[in-house]
Amino acid sequence: MAPPNDPVLSTVNVLKTHKKDNYFELSDGKLFVKNVPLLFEVPSNVSFSSFSSLCHTSSAPLPLFHRAHITSFKGGFLGFTKEEPSNCLMNSLGKFTGRDFLSIFRFKTWWSTQWVGNSGSELQRETQWVLLDVPEIKSYVIIIPIIEGRFRSALHPGKDGHVLICAESGSSQVKASSFSAIAYVHVSDNPYSLMKEAYTALRVYLNTFKLMEEKSVPALVDKFGWCTWDAFYLTVEPAGVWHGVNEFAQGGISPRFLIIDDGWQSINFDDQDPHEDAKNLVLGGTQMTARLHRLDEGEKFRKYKAGSLLGPNPPLFDPNKPKMLISKAIEIEHAEKARDKATQSGVTDLSQFDMKVEKLKKELNEMFDGDQENSLQPMCKDLRQNLYKSPSSIGNGRDGDELRFNSQGCGSSSCICENLGLKAFTRDLRTHFNGLDDIYVWHALCGAWGGVRPGTTHLNSKIIPCELSQGLDGTMDDLAVVKIVEGGIGLVHPDQADEFYDSMHSYLSEVGITGVKVDVIHTLEYVSEEYGGRVELAKKYYNGLSKSLAKNFNGTGLISSMQQCNDFFLLGTKQISMGRVGDDFWFQDPNGDPNGVYWLQGVHMIHCAYNSMWMGQIIQPDWDMFQSDHVCAKFHAGSRAICGGPVYVSDSLGGHDFDLLRKLVFPDGTIPKCQYFALPTRDCIFKNPLFDGKTILKIWNFNKYGGVIGAFNCQGAGWDPKEKRIRGYSNCYKPMTGSVHVHDIEWDQLKEASEMGKTEEYAVYLNQAEKLFLTKAASDTIPMSLEPSNFEIFSFVPIKQLSPTAKFAPIGLTNMFNSGGAIQGLQYEEATGDDGANYASAKVEVKGCGNFLAYSSVLPSKCFLDGAEVEFKWSSQDGKLTINVPWIEEGNGISNVTFLF
């Protein structure tokens, strides 16, 4: 007999205990859910299999296996069979009309967003999942295209309401004709529980990824940081980074993490010297055909000399120089676009256009040449010329030949220099900025945008022409895609994926880098033809990346970006635990719409909120950086305050709003982070908060002792299926009205919050309007009105009855956008005062400084701050109870506030 804890016995018991009739049935050309027809005209070659019939065992942890089988009767798999095998198969799953849906589709290779409609024909190409409203049974059904064998799938629109599924391998050599589980369907009466249940089932069945709950997140998740991208673009270099971090420190908000974005690497173009860095790059598009020619830092970082920025006479640096370079590069870009436009219109004499472009390029080069940092000593000639030419792999100690750089120089090709380069720079940063915990650097999944240049490293790389998949024909025009297709990708052979990432990351870890931001992830599908298809290629690369992350960056030090496709989430997230849930923060419309500076910001929030519904099951959602001096910075800041992830900005030098940042960040660089990840409220799920002219985006989250709803007027833009781009809808950029209710918060989605959802009465605080009032679970909704690109944050805090007359609820620090996030602890108890009298007490542990607010129905007898009696204010009109809380450095910013009643 098997022992009681035998997994085999436990599995058998699970299957026996939870076997129920499946809610789905496929018959007579219809897919039924609880006897309600969901899809009609289902082709005869489509099959349905229950979850339990296909998933008998799994190497997933037993609690997850158990959980998946408890709800297994709610889900199952769709498959189909064709007569002829192919590498790309399209088949209808049936049709639906007159049924509201929410979907997520890829509008670019790397980015996804929401789309709503009520017919299968209204879906967009490359749909990653579709959620159907089934009011007949007060439920919701999700259809998720998945991975089967060496094929991945996506949904597409069909004619007359049909939903098509496209299964593709990405290689003409990999064909199939039959699938038993190419899509998963699941039903639940709660759309948020539905997501949990569906992705738990897929995790158990596929066993190719892990849920968020199984992984640890990067330490920076509850901290403030700075990313160099919008400040410098490709001109980033040590002095600029140093001055940037110093500006924050001088402003009293020191970043706890730093991301050195694109521009730090050793890249060049195919027509250049294979071992010299490309020069004078500025804007993002200029390097997209460049490739890595070595795996360490570029020359401008390699030549950094230890202590050069710490001494009394640091090198001269003009903080306006990056903006001047960027401005000149934009001039060049506009001139080149004008030339291209002239060519398209039939102009044959382009000499004037060419002369202008060359003139501007000369001016840009002169700007670079006039600012050489002679005080930053170059590396030794041998190291500069030889590093990574030989097969030796830096930092892995494979040959025992690692040497330390000294004053006499060194000739080793795998030498890590103690007093030069990134190691010296990161050490100096940490020496001067004591609170800087993490320093990340950017790299593309394939190394650089154009991969790794053949023949320049010890790795076997080959330039592979790019071929876009069928589904990407319907996506938005993208300069990055055009450039990558133009240059192809220098792909390191997948058999060397482990060595590729370990070579880069072990070096970076050795020189003081604690993590990486990995970008341009969905290029593998372009180059999978000769490597067994996109699934097989992805598995090798993601496995190599995961191993390196576990070895070199504490298992967590990675932010994934440009990754919003099911290949990545179903194959690449066994180790990766954090990633972007929105497109880039665009400070203005790159296509020139003058109103894009406003409406693009709302689009960003929609991306993040709706993508979090599925991505948040697998990774910690990252809402991306923004600029604190942007015209819509406050709008962004409000969303970041309650998103549940890190807060970081990409401010240019001299471009900071410290007053705004202080509403987001504590003096020690940590943030009042919510306990969960923000999601759209239930009444927003099947709506279009971008251009339906009536819906306000509402997102909910939890603090330790209350719930929070953020309301954002994002109207004014969105996807245009005909133009295949996101454009402005100016008629919708106007004031909106709506309402909120305490039931908009899904209290049951977090175990620790569930009891708060059972409260009868709540104190409600409006952060922007500075209003405090009471509401009950049975009360009417709370009306609101919002101007375009404006927001309100509603805090709902359960009221505690302390005595027959005294009711109390702590709101938090009203000078912070997420007021309730400042409350770290709360105790209600009976207390005896110094006078011997009995009191009811409310003890609140607060982190931060500023105006602490609570609701109190009566005037408290006394108030104590860290044991000392202090004065307070109370308003009988609205119950506002306030005191000023200082920042106590010795106590890590924690104050104990006690009220006696």
Coordinates of C-alpha atoms in Angstrom, one line a residue, residues 107-541:
F107 CA -1.7 45.4 -31.9
K108 CA 2.1 45.2 -32.4
T109 CA 4.5 42.3 -32.4
W110 CA 5.2 42.9 -28.7
W111 CA 2.3 44.8 -27.3
S112 CA -1.3 43.8 -26.5
T113 CA -4.4 45.7 -25.6
Q114 CA -8.2 45.3 -24.9
W115 CA -11.0 45.2 -27.4
V116 CA -14.7 44.8 -26.9
G117 CA -17.6 43.9 -29.2
N118 CA -20.5 41.4 -29.4
S119 CA -19.7 39.2 -32.4
G120 CA -17.0 36.8 -33.4
S121 CA -16.4 38.9 -36.5
E122 CA -15.5 41.9 -34.3
L123 CA -12.5 40.2 -32.8
Q124 CA -9.1 41.5 -33.9
R125 CA -6.3 39.3 -35.4
E126 CA -3.9 37.8 -32.9
T127 CA -6.4 37.7 -30.1
Q128 CA -4.8 36.2 -27.0
W129 CA -8.1 35.4 -25.2
V130 CA -11.8 36.3 -25.3
L131 CA -14.1 36.6 -22.4
L132 CA -17.8 36.1 -23.1
D133 CA -20.7 37.4 -21.0
V134 CA -23.3 34.8 -20.4
P135 CA -26.1 36.6 -18.4
E136 CA -28.5 33.7 -18.9
I137 CA -26.6 31.8 -16.2
K138 CA -25.0 34.9 -14.6
S139 CA -21.6 33.6 -15.7
Y140 CA -18.6 34.3 -17.9
V141 CA -16.7 32.0 -20.3
I142 CA -13.2 32.5 -21.4
I143 CA -11.6 31.0 -24.6
I144 CA -7.8 30.8 -24.4
P145 CA -5.7 29.7 -27.4
I146 CA -2.7 27.8 -26.1
I147 CA 0.3 25.7 -27.0
E148 CA 0.0 22.1 -28.3
G149 CA 3.1 20.2 -29.3
R150 CA 5.2 22.5 -31.4
F151 CA 2.3 24.8 -32.4
R152 CA 1.0 28.0 -30.7
S153 CA -2.4 29.4 -31.5
A154 CA -4.3 32.7 -31.6
L155 CA -7.9 33.7 -32.3
H156 CA -8.9 35.6 -35.4
P157 CA -12.2 37.1 -36.7
G158 CA -14.2 35.1 -39.2
K159 CA -17.2 36.0 -41.4
D160 CA -20.7 36.0 -40.1
G161 CA -19.8 35.9 -36.4
H162 CA -17.3 33.0 -36.7
V163 CA -14.3 32.7 -34.3
L164 CA -11.3 31.4 -36.1
I165 CA -8.3 29.7 -34.4
C166 CA -4.9 29.8 -36.1
A167 CA -2.4 27.2 -35.1
E168 CA 1.1 27.8 -36.4
S169 CA 4.5 26.3 -35.9
G170 CA 6.7 29.0 -37.4
S171 CA 8.6 26.6 -39.6
S172 CA 7.6 25.0 -43.0
Q173 CA 9.4 21.9 -41.8
V174 CA 7.1 21.4 -38.8
K175 CA 3.6 20.3 -39.8
A176 CA 0.5 18.8 -38.2
S177 CA -3.1 18.1 -39.1
S178 CA -4.7 17.3 -35.7
F179 CA -5.0 18.9 -32.3
S180 CA -6.8 17.7 -29.3
A181 CA -6.1 20.7 -27.0
I182 CA -5.3 23.8 -28.9
A183 CA -7.6 26.1 -26.9
Y184 CA -9.0 26.0 -23.4
V185 CA -12.5 27.1 -22.3
H186 CA -13.6 27.7 -18.7
V187 CA -16.7 29.1 -17.0
S188 CA -17.3 30.9 -13.7
D189 CA -19.8 33.2 -12.1
N190 CA -16.9 35.6 -11.1
P191 CA -14.7 37.0 -13.9
Y192 CA -11.7 37.4 -11.6
S193 CA -12.0 33.9 -10.1
L194 CA -12.4 32.7 -13.7
M195 CA -8.9 34.0 -14.6
K196 CA -7.4 32.3 -11.6
E197 CA -9.1 29.0 -12.2
A198 CA -8.3 29.0 -16.0
Y199 CA -4.6 29.8 -15.7
T200 CA -4.2 27.4 -12.8
A201 CA -5.7 24.7 -15.0
L202 CA -3.3 25.6 -17.8
R203 CA -0.3 25.7 -15.5
V204 CA -1.1 22.2 -14.3
Y205 CA -1.9 20.8 -17.7
L206 CA 0.9 22.4 -19.7
N207 CA 3.6 22.5 -17.0
T208 CA 5.6 25.0 -19.1
F209 CA 5.1 28.0 -16.8
K210 CA 4.5 28.9 -13.2
L211 CA 1.9 31.1 -11.6
M212 CA 2.8 34.3 -9.8
E213 CA 2.1 32.7 -6.4
E214 CA 4.9 30.1 -7.0
K215 CA 7.6 32.7 -7.5
S216 CA 9.4 35.5 -5.7
V217 CA 9.3 39.0 -7.1
P218 CA 12.3 41.4 -7.5
A219 CA 13.1 43.5 -4.4
L220 CA 12.5 46.7 -6.3
V221 CA 8.8 46.0 -6.5
D222 CA 8.0 48.3 -3.5
K223 CA 10.6 51.0 -4.3
F224 CA 11.1 54.1 -6.3
G225 CA 13.5 54.1 -9.2
W226 CA 14.8 56.0 -12.2
C227 CA 15.3 54.7 -15.8
T228 CA 17.7 56.6 -18.1
W229 CA 15.7 56.1 -21.3
D230 CA 13.8 59.3 -21.9
A231 CA 16.6 61.3 -20.3
F232 CA 19.3 60.2 -22.7
Y233 CA 18.1 57.6 -25.2
L234 CA 21.3 56.2 -26.7
T235 CA 23.5 59.0 -25.5
V236 CA 23.6 57.6 -22.0
E237 CA 27.0 57.6 -20.3
P238 CA 28.5 57.6 -16.8
A239 CA 28.6 61.3 -16.1
G240 CA 25.0 61.8 -17.2
V241 CA 23.8 58.9 -15.1
W242 CA 25.7 60.2 -12.1
H243 CA 24.2 63.7 -12.4
G244 CA 20.7 62.2 -12.8
V245 CA 20.9 60.2 -9.6
N246 CA 22.4 63.2 -7.8
E247 CA 19.5 65.4 -8.9
F248 CA 17.1 63.1 -7.2
A249 CA 19.2 63.0 -4.1
Q250 CA 19.4 66.7 -4.0
G251 CA 15.6 66.9 -4.3
G252 CA 15.2 64.7 -1.3
I253 CA 13.9 61.6 -3.2
S254 CA 16.8 59.2 -3.8
P255 CA 16.0 56.3 -6.1
R256 CA 16.4 52.9 -4.6
F257 CA 16.9 51.3 -8.0
L258 CA 18.4 52.5 -11.3
I259 CA 17.8 51.1 -14.8
I260 CA 20.5 52.0 -17.3
D261 CA 18.5 51.5 -20.5
D262 CA 19.5 51.0 -24.1
G263 CA 22.8 52.7 -25.1
W264 CA 25.3 51.1 -22.7
Q265 CA 26.3 48.1 -24.8
S266 CA 29.0 47.4 -27.3
I267 CA 27.2 47.5 -30.6
N268 CA 28.0 48.3 -34.2
F269 CA 26.7 47.9 -37.8
D270 CA 27.7 45.2 -40.3
D271 CA 29.6 47.7 -42.5
Q272 CA 31.8 48.9 -39.6
D273 CA 35.0 47.7 -38.0
P274 CA 33.8 44.5 -36.3
H275 CA 35.5 45.5 -33.0
E276 CA 34.7 49.2 -32.7
D277 CA 31.6 50.7 -31.2
A278 CA 29.2 52.6 -33.4
K279 CA 29.5 56.3 -32.7
N280 CA 27.1 59.2 -32.0
L281 CA 23.8 57.3 -31.8
V282 CA 20.9 59.2 -30.2
L283 CA 17.4 58.1 -31.0
G284 CA 15.9 54.6 -30.6
G285 CA 15.4 53.8 -34.2
T286 CA 19.0 54.4 -35.2
Q287 CA 20.4 51.3 -33.5
M288 CA 17.8 48.7 -34.5
T289 CA 20.0 47.1 -37.2
A290 CA 23.1 47.2 -35.0
R291 CA 24.4 44.1 -33.2
L292 CA 26.5 43.2 -30.2
H293 CA 30.1 42.7 -31.0
R294 CA 31.2 41.9 -27.4
L295 CA 29.2 41.1 -24.3
D296 CA 30.4 43.7 -21.9
E297 CA 29.8 47.5 -21.7
G298 CA 30.4 49.9 -24.5
E299 CA 33.5 52.1 -24.7
K300 CA 31.9 55.1 -23.1
F301 CA 31.3 53.0 -19.9
R302 CA 34.5 50.9 -20.3
K303 CA 36.7 54.0 -20.0
Y304 CA 35.2 55.1 -16.8
K305 CA 37.9 55.6 -14.2
A306 CA 37.2 54.7 -10.5
G307 CA 36.7 57.8 -8.4
S308 CA 36.6 60.3 -11.2
L309 CA 33.2 61.5 -10.2
L310 CA 33.8 61.3 -6.5
G311 CA 36.7 63.7 -6.2
P312 CA 36.7 67.5 -5.8
N313 CA 37.2 68.1 -9.5
P314 CA 34.8 65.9 -11.4
P315 CA 34.8 66.1 -15.2
L316 CA 32.8 68.9 -16.7
F317 CA 29.3 68.0 -17.7
D318 CA 26.6 70.0 -19.4
P319 CA 23.1 68.8 -18.2
N320 CA 21.6 70.5 -21.2
K321 CA 23.8 68.5 -23.7
P322 CA 21.5 65.4 -23.8
K323 CA 18.5 67.5 -24.7
M324 CA 20.5 69.4 -27.4
L325 CA 21.6 66.1 -28.9
I326 CA 18.1 64.7 -28.9
S327 CA 16.7 67.8 -30.4
K328 CA 19.2 67.7 -33.2
A329 CA 18.6 64.0 -33.8
I330 CA 14.9 64.7 -34.1
E331 CA 15.7 67.4 -36.7
I332 CA 17.5 64.7 -38.7
E333 CA 14.6 62.3 -38.3
H334 CA 12.1 64.9 -39.6
A335 CA 14.4 65.7 -42.6
E336 CA 14.7 62.0 -43.5
K337 CA 10.9 61.6 -43.2
A338 CA 10.5 64.6 -45.5
R339 CA 12.9 63.0 -48.0
D340 CA 11.0 59.7 -47.9
K341 CA 7.7 61.5 -48.4
A342 CA 9.1 63.3 -51.4
T343 CA 10.3 60.0 -52.9
Q344 CA 6.8 58.4 -52.4
S345 CA 5.2 61.4 -54.1
G346 CA 7.4 60.9 -57.2
V347 CA 10.1 63.6 -56.7
T348 CA 13.2 62.5 -58.6
D349 CA 15.6 65.2 -57.6
L350 CA 16.3 64.6 -53.9
S351 CA 19.6 66.6 -53.8
Q352 CA 18.2 69.3 -51.6
F353 CA 16.8 66.8 -49.1
D354 CA 20.1 64.9 -49.1
M355 CA 22.1 68.1 -48.5
K356 CA 19.9 69.0 -45.5
V357 CA 20.2 65.6 -43.9
E358 CA 24.0 65.6 -44.4
K359 CA 24.3 69.1 -43.0
L360 CA 22.3 68.1 -39.9
K361 CA 24.3 65.0 -39.4
K362 CA 27.5 66.9 -39.6
E363 CA 26.2 69.3 -36.9
L364 CA 25.3 66.4 -34.7
N365 CA 28.7 64.9 -35.0
E366 CA 30.3 68.2 -34.2
M367 CA 28.2 68.4 -31.0
F368 CA 29.6 65.0 -30.0
D369 CA 33.2 65.7 -30.9
G370 CA 33.2 68.9 -28.9
D371 CA 32.5 67.2 -25.6
Q372 CA 35.1 64.5 -25.1
E373 CA 35.5 63.4 -21.5
N374 CA 39.3 63.3 -21.5
S375 CA 39.4 62.9 -17.7
L376 CA 37.7 59.5 -17.9
Q377 CA 40.7 57.3 -18.6
P378 CA 40.3 54.8 -21.5
M379 CA 40.9 51.1 -20.9
C380 CA 44.2 49.5 -21.8
K381 CA 44.7 49.0 -25.5
D382 CA 45.0 45.2 -25.2
L383 CA 41.8 44.8 -23.3
R384 CA 39.9 47.2 -25.6
Q385 CA 40.9 45.4 -28.7
N386 CA 40.9 41.8 -27.5
L387 CA 38.0 41.4 -25.1
Y388 CA 35.7 38.8 -26.4
K389 CA 37.7 38.2 -29.6
S390 CA 38.8 34.8 -28.1
P391 CA 36.5 32.0 -27.2
S392 CA 37.1 32.7 -23.5
S393 CA 33.9 33.4 -21.7
I394 CA 34.1 36.3 -19.3
G395 CA 33.2 35.8 -15.7
N396 CA 32.4 32.1 -15.8
G397 CA 35.8 31.0 -14.5
R398 CA 35.7 28.1 -17.0
D399 CA 39.4 28.2 -17.8
G400 CA 40.7 29.7 -14.6
D401 CA 42.1 32.6 -16.5
E402 CA 40.2 35.5 -14.9
L403 CA 42.6 38.3 -14.0
R404 CA 42.2 41.6 -12.2
F405 CA 43.1 44.8 -14.0
N406 CA 46.0 46.7 -12.5
S407 CA 48.1 49.8 -13.2
Q408 CA 50.3 47.9 -15.5
G409 CA 47.4 46.9 -17.7
C410 CA 46.5 43.3 -18.7
G411 CA 46.3 41.3 -21.8
S412 CA 43.7 38.8 -20.8
S413 CA 40.6 38.7 -23.0
S414 CA 38.5 37.8 -19.9
C415 CA 39.8 40.4 -17.6
I416 CA 37.5 42.2 -15.2
C417 CA 38.9 45.6 -14.3
E418 CA 38.6 46.7 -10.7
N419 CA 39.3 50.4 -11.3
L420 CA 37.8 50.9 -14.7
G421 CA 34.5 50.3 -16.5
L422 CA 31.1 49.2 -15.1
K423 CA 32.6 47.7 -11.9
A424 CA 34.3 50.9 -10.9
F425 CA 31.2 52.9 -11.9
T426 CA 28.7 50.8 -10.0
R427 CA 31.0 50.8 -6.9
D428 CA 31.3 54.6 -7.0
L429 CA 27.5 55.0 -7.4
R430 CA 26.9 52.8 -4.3
T431 CA 29.6 54.6 -2.4
H432 CA 28.1 58.0 -2.9
F433 CA 24.4 57.1 -3.0
N434 CA 24.0 54.8 0.0
G435 CA 20.3 53.9 -0.6
L436 CA 20.9 52.7 -4.2
D437 CA 20.0 49.0 -3.8
D438 CA 19.7 47.8 -7.4
I439 CA 21.3 48.7 -10.7
Y440 CA 19.8 47.0 -13.7
V441 CA 20.9 47.3 -17.3
W442 CA 18.9 46.8 -20.5
H443 CA 19.4 44.2 -23.2
A444 CA 17.3 42.6 -26.0
L445 CA 16.4 39.0 -25.8
C446 CA 18.8 38.3 -28.7
G447 CA 21.5 40.5 -27.2
A448 CA 20.9 43.7 -29.1
W449 CA 18.1 44.7 -31.5
G450 CA 20.0 43.1 -34.3
G451 CA 21.3 40.2 -32.2
V452 CA 25.0 39.3 -32.0
R453 CA 27.4 40.0 -34.8
P454 CA 28.9 36.8 -36.3
G455 CA 32.6 36.3 -35.7
T456 CA 33.0 38.9 -33.0
T457 CA 32.4 36.8 -29.9
H458 CA 33.0 33.2 -28.8
L459 CA 29.4 32.4 -29.6
N460 CA 28.1 30.8 -32.8
S461 CA 25.8 33.4 -34.2
K462 CA 24.3 33.6 -37.7
I463 CA 22.3 36.4 -39.4
I464 CA 18.8 35.0 -40.0
P465 CA 16.4 36.8 -42.3
C466 CA 13.1 37.7 -40.6
E467 CA 9.7 36.4 -41.7
L468 CA 6.6 37.8 -40.1
S469 CA 3.8 35.3 -39.1
Q470 CA 0.5 35.4 -40.8
G471 CA -1.3 37.0 -37.9
L472 CA 1.0 40.0 -37.7
D473 CA -0.3 41.2 -41.1
G474 CA -3.2 42.8 -39.3
T475 CA -1.1 44.7 -36.7
M476 CA 0.1 48.3 -36.5
D477 CA 3.0 49.6 -38.6
D478 CA 6.0 49.6 -36.4
L479 CA 9.4 51.2 -37.1
A480 CA 11.1 48.6 -34.9
V481 CA 9.7 45.7 -37.0
V482 CA 10.6 47.4 -40.3
K483 CA 14.2 47.9 -39.0
I484 CA 14.6 44.4 -37.7
V485 CA 13.2 42.9 -40.9
E486 CA 15.6 45.1 -42.8
G487 CA 18.7 43.9 -41.0
G488 CA 17.8 40.4 -39.9
I489 CA 18.8 39.0 -36.5
G490 CA 22.3 37.8 -35.6
L491 CA 20.9 34.7 -33.7
V492 CA 23.1 32.8 -31.4
H493 CA 22.5 29.1 -32.0
P494 CA 19.8 27.9 -29.6
D495 CA 22.1 25.2 -28.4
Q496 CA 24.2 28.0 -27.0
A497 CA 21.4 29.9 -25.3
D498 CA 22.5 28.8 -21.9
E499 CA 26.1 29.9 -22.5
F500 CA 25.0 33.1 -24.2
Y501 CA 23.0 34.4 -21.2
D502 CA 25.4 33.1 -18.6
S503 CA 28.3 34.8 -20.4
M504 CA 26.6 38.2 -20.3
H505 CA 25.0 37.9 -16.9
S506 CA 27.8 36.4 -15.0
Y507 CA 30.0 39.3 -16.1
L508 CA 27.3 41.8 -15.2
S509 CA 26.8 40.3 -11.8
E510 CA 30.5 40.4 -11.1
V511 CA 30.7 44.1 -12.0
G512 CA 27.8 45.1 -9.7
I513 CA 24.7 44.8 -11.8
T514 CA 21.8 43.2 -9.9
G515 CA 19.3 42.6 -12.7
V516 CA 18.4 43.1 -16.3
K517 CA 15.5 44.6 -18.2
V518 CA 15.0 42.2 -21.1
D519 CA 13.3 43.8 -24.1
V520 CA 12.4 43.0 -27.7
I521 CA 11.3 39.6 -26.6
H522 CA 9.0 38.6 -29.5
T523 CA 11.6 38.5 -32.2
L524 CA 12.1 34.7 -32.0
E525 CA 9.0 34.0 -34.0
Y526 CA 10.6 35.9 -36.9
V527 CA 13.6 33.5 -37.1
S528 CA 12.3 30.1 -36.2
E529 CA 12.2 28.5 -39.6
E530 CA 15.3 26.3 -39.3
Y531 CA 15.2 25.8 -35.5
G532 CA 12.1 23.6 -35.2
G533 CA 9.6 26.4 -35.1
R534 CA 8.7 29.2 -32.7
V535 CA 7.8 27.0 -29.8
E536 CA 11.0 24.9 -29.8
L537 CA 13.2 27.9 -30.3
A538 CA 11.4 29.8 -27.6
K539 CA 11.8 26.9 -25.1
K540 CA 15.6 26.9 -25.6
Y541 CA 16.0 30.6 -25.2

